[in-house]
PDB file of C-alpha atoms in Angstrom:
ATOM      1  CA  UNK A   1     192.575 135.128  20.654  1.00 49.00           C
ATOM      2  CA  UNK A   2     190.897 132.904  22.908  1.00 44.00           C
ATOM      3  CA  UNK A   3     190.463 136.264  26.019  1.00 48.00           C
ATOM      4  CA  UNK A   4     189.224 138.347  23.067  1.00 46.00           C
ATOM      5  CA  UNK A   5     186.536 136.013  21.523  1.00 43.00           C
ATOM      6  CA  UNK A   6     185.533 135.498  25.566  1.00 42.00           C
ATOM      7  CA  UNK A   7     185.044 138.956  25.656  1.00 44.00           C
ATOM      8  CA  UNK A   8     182.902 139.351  22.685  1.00 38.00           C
ATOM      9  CA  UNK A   9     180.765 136.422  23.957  1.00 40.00           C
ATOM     10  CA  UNK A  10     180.444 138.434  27.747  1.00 39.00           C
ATOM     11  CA  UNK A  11     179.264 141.431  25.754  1.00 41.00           C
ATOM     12  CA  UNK A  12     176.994 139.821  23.593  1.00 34.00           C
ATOM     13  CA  UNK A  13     175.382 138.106  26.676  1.00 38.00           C
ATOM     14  CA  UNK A  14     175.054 141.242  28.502  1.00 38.00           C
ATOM     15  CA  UNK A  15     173.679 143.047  25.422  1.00 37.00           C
ATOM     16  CA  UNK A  16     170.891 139.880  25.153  1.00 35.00           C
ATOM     17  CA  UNK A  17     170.680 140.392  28.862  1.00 32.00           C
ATOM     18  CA  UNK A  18     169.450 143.782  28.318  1.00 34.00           C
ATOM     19  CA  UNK A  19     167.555 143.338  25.742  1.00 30.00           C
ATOM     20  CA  UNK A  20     165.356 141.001  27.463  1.00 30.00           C
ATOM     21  CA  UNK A  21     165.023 142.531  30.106  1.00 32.00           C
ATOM     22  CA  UNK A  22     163.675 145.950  27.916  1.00 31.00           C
ATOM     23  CA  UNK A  23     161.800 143.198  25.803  1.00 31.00           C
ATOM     24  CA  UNK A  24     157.286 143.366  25.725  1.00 27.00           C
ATOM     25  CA  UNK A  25     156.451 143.218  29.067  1.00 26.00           C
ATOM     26  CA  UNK A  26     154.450 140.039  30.809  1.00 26.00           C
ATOM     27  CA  UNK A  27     151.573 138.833  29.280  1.00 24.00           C
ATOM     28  CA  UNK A  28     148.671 139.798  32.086  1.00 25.00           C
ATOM     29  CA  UNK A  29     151.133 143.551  31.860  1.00 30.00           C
ATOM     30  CA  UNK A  30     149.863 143.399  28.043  1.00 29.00           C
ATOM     31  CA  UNK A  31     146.470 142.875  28.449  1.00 43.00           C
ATOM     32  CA  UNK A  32     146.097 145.974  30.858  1.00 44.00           C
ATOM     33  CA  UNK A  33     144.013 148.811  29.107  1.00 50.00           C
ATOM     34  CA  UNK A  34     144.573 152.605  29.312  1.00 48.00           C
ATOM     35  CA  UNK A  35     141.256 153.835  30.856  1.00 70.00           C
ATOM     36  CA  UNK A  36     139.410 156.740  31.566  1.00 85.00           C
ATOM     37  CA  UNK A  37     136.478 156.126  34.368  1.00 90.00           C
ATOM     38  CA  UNK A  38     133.260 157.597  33.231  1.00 89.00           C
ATOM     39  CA  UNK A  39     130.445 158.635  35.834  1.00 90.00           C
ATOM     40  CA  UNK A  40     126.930 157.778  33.891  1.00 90.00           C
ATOM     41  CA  UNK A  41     124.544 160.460  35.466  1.00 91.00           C
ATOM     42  CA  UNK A  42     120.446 160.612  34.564  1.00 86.00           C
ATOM     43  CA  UNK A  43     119.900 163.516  31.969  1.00 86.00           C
ATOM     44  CA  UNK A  44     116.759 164.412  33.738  1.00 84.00           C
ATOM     45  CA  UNK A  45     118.529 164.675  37.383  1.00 87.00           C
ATOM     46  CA  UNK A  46     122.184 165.099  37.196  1.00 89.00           C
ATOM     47  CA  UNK A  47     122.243 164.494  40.844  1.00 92.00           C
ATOM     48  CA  UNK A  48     122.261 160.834  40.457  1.00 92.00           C
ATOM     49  CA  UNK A  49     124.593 158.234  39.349  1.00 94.00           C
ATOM     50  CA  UNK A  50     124.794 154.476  38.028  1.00 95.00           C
ATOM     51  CA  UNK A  51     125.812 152.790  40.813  1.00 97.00           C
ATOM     52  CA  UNK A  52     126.087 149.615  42.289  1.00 98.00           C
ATOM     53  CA  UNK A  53     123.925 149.018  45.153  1.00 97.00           C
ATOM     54  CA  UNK A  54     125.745 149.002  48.545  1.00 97.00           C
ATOM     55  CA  UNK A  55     129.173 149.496  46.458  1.00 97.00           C
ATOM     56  CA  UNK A  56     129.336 145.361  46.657  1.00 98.00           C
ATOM     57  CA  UNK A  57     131.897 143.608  44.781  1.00 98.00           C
ATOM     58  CA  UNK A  58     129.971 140.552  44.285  1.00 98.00           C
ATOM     59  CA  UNK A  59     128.139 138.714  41.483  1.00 98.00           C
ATOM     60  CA  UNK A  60     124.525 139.554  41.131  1.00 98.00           C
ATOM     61  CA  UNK A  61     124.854 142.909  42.898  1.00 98.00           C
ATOM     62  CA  UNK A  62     122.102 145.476  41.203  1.00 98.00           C
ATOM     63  CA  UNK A  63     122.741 148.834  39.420  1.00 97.00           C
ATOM     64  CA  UNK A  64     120.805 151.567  40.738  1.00 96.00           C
ATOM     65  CA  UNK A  65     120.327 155.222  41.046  1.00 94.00           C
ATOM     66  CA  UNK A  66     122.011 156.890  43.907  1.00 95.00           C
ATOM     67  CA  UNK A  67     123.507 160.536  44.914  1.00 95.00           C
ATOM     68  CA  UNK A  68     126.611 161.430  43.180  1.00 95.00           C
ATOM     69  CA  UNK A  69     129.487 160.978  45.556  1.00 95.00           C
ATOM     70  CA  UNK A  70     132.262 160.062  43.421  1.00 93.00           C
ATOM     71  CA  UNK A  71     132.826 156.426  44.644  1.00 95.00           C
ATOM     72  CA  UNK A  72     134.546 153.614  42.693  1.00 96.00           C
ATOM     73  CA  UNK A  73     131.370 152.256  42.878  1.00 97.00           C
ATOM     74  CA  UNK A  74     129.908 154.369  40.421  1.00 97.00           C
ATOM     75  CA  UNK A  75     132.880 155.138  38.158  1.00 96.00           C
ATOM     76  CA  UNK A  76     132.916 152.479  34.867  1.00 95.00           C
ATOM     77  CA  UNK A  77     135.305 152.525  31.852  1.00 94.00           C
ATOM     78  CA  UNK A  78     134.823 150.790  28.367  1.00 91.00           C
ATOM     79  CA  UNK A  79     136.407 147.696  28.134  1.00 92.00           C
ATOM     80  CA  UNK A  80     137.353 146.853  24.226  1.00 87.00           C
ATOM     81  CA  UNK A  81     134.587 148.034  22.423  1.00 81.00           C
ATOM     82  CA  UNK A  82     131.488 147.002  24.622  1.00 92.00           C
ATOM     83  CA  UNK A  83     131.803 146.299  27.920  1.00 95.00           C
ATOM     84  CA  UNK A  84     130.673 148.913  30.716  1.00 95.00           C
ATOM     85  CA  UNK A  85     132.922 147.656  34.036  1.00 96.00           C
ATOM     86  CA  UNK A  86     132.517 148.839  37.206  1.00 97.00           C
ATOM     87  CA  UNK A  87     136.232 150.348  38.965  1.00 97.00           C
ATOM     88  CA  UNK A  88     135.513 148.954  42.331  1.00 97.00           C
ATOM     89  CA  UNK A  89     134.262 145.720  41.251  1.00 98.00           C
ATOM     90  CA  UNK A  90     136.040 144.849  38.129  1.00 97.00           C
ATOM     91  CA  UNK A  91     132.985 143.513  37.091  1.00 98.00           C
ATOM     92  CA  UNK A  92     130.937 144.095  33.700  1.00 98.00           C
ATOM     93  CA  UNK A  93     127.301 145.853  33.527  1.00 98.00           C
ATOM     94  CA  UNK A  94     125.554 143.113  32.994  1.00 98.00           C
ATOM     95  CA  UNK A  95     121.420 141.983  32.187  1.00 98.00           C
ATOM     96  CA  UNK A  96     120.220 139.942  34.982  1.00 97.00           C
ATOM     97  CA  UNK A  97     119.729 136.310  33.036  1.00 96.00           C
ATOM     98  CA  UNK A  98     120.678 137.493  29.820  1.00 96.00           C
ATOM     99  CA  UNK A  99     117.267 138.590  29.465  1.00 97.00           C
ATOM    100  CA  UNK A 100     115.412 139.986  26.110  1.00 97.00           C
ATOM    101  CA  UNK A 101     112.409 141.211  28.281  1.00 97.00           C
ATOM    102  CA  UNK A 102     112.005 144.597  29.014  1.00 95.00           C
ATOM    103  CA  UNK A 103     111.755 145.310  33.043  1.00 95.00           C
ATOM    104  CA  UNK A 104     115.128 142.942  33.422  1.00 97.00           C
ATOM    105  CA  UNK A 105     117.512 144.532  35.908  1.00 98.00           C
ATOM    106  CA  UNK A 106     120.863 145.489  35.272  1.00 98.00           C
ATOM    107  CA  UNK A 107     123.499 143.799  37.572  1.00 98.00           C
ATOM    108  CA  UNK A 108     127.173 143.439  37.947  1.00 98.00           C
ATOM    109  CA  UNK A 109     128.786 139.949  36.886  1.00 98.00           C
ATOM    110  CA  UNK A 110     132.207 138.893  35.989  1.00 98.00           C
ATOM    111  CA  UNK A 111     133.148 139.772  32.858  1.00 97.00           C
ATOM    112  CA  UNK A 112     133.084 137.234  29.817  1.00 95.00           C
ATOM    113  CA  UNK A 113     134.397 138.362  26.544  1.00 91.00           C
ATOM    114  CA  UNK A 114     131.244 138.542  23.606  1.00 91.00           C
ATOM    115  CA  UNK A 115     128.638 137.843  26.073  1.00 95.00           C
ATOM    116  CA  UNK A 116     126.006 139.711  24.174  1.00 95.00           C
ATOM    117  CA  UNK A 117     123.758 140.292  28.072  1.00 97.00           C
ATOM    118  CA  UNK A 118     127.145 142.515  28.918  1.00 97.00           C
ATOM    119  CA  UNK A 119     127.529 144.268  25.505  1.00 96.00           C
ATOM    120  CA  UNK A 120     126.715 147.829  25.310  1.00 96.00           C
ATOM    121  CA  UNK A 121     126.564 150.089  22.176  1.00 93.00           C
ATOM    122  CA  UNK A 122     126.373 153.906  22.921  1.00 89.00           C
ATOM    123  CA  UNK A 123     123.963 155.976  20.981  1.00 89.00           C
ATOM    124  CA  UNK A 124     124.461 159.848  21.479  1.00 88.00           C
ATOM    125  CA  UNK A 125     122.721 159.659  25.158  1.00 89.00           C
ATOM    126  CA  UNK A 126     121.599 156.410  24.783  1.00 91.00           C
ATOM    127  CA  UNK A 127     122.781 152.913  26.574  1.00 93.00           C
ATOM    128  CA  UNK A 128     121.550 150.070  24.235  1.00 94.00           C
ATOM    129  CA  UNK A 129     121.825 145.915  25.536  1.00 96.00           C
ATOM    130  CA  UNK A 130     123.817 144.380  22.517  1.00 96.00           C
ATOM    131  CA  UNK A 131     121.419 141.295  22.970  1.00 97.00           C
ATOM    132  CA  UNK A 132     118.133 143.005  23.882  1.00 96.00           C
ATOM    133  CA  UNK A 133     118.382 146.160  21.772  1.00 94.00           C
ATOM    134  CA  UNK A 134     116.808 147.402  24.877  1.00 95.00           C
ATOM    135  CA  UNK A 135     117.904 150.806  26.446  1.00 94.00           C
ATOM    136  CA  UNK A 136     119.652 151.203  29.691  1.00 94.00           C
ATOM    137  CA  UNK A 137     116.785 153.131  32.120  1.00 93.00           C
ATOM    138  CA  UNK A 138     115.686 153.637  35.621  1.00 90.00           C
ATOM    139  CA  UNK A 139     113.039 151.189  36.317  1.00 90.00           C
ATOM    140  CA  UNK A 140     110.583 152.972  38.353  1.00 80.00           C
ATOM    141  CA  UNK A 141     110.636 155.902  35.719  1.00 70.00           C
ATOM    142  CA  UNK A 142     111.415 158.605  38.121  1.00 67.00           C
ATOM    143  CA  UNK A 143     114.296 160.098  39.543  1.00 69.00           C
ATOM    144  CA  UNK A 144     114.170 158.183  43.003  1.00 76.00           C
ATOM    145  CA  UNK A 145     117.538 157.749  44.988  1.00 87.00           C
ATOM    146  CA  UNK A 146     118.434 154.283  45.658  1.00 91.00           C
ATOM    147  CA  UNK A 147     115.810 153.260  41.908  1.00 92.00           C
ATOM    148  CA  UNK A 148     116.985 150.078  40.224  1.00 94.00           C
ATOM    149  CA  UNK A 149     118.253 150.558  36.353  1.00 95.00           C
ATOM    150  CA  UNK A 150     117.591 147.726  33.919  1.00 95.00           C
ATOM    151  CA  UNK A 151     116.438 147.577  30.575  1.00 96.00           C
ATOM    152  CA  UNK A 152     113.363 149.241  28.696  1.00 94.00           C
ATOM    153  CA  UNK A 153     111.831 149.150  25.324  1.00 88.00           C
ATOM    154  CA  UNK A 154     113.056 151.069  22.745  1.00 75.00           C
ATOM    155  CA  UNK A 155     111.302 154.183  22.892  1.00 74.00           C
ATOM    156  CA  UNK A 156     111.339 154.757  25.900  1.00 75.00           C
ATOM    157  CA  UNK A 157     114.031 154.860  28.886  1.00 70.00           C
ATOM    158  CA  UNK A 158     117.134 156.689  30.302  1.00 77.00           C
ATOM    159  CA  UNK A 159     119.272 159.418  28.812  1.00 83.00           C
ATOM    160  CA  UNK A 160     122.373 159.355  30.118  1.00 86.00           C
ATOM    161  CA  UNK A 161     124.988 162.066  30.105  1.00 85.00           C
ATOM    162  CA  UNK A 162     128.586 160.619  30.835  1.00 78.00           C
ATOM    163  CA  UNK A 163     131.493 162.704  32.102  1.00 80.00           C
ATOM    164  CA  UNK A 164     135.395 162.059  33.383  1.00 80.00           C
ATOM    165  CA  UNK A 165     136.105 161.414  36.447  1.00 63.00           C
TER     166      UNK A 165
END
């Protein structure tokens, strides 16, 4: 009796065993999001991407217009239901300050869950600031390689066609 009920207890234990080991995987595993990069390109020159300047990784770094090359630096996915982040950086599209004025530049910053200044909410080809209302645009108004992008009112400013990359 007492090799049988040994037995039973060895099985059970490998069966937990397994178990656990096919159980959810790790938290940080969990939090990882299926994503599909996006390349944002200017409706009115397709030639040009959202990019961040001098494909830096760092806090502060400005989003500009440049040539189309196909660089992590200008691929971005959605993040929940708001944020824009950038694939090289892992950093969110963000409004320099958390400015409302119009003229603020857009710039990559780490990326903090609800901050309204990284918020975006598409509309057909538009990019709108969740705290601004304020549209994603080129600043200088013209298609000009290496032309910061920040935010303008709402009437005027970018349209931006998105595609897979």
């Amino acid at each position: 009796m007492f090799k049988k009920s040994r037995r039973v207890a060895t099985g059970l234990a490998a069966a937990a065993l397994t178990l656990l080991s096919t159980a959810a995987p790790a938290q940080a595993d969990t939090d990882a999001v299926a994503t599909t990069f996006l390349s944002f390109r200017s409706m009115s020159d397709t030639s040009l991407c959202l990019t961040v300047a001098g494909a830096s990784v760092t806090n502060g770094a400005h989003a500009i217009m440049a040539t189309c090359n196909g660089g992590a630096e200008q691929n971005w996915y959605w993040y929940g239901s708001a944020q824009l982040v950038n694939a090289k950086s892992g950093k969110c599209l963000s409004i320099e300050g958390g400015s409302m004025a119009a003229g603020a530049h857009a710039i990559q910053w780490t990326c903090i869950y609800g901050a309204p200044e990284q918020g975006w909410t598409q509309q057909g080809y538009v990019q709108k600031n969740n705290k601004s209302g304020l549209r994603l645009s080129r600043l200088d108004g013209t298609s000009v390689n290496g032309g910061h992008v920040g935010q303008l009112g709402p009437n005027s400013g970018q349209y931006w066609g998105y595609y897979g990359t």
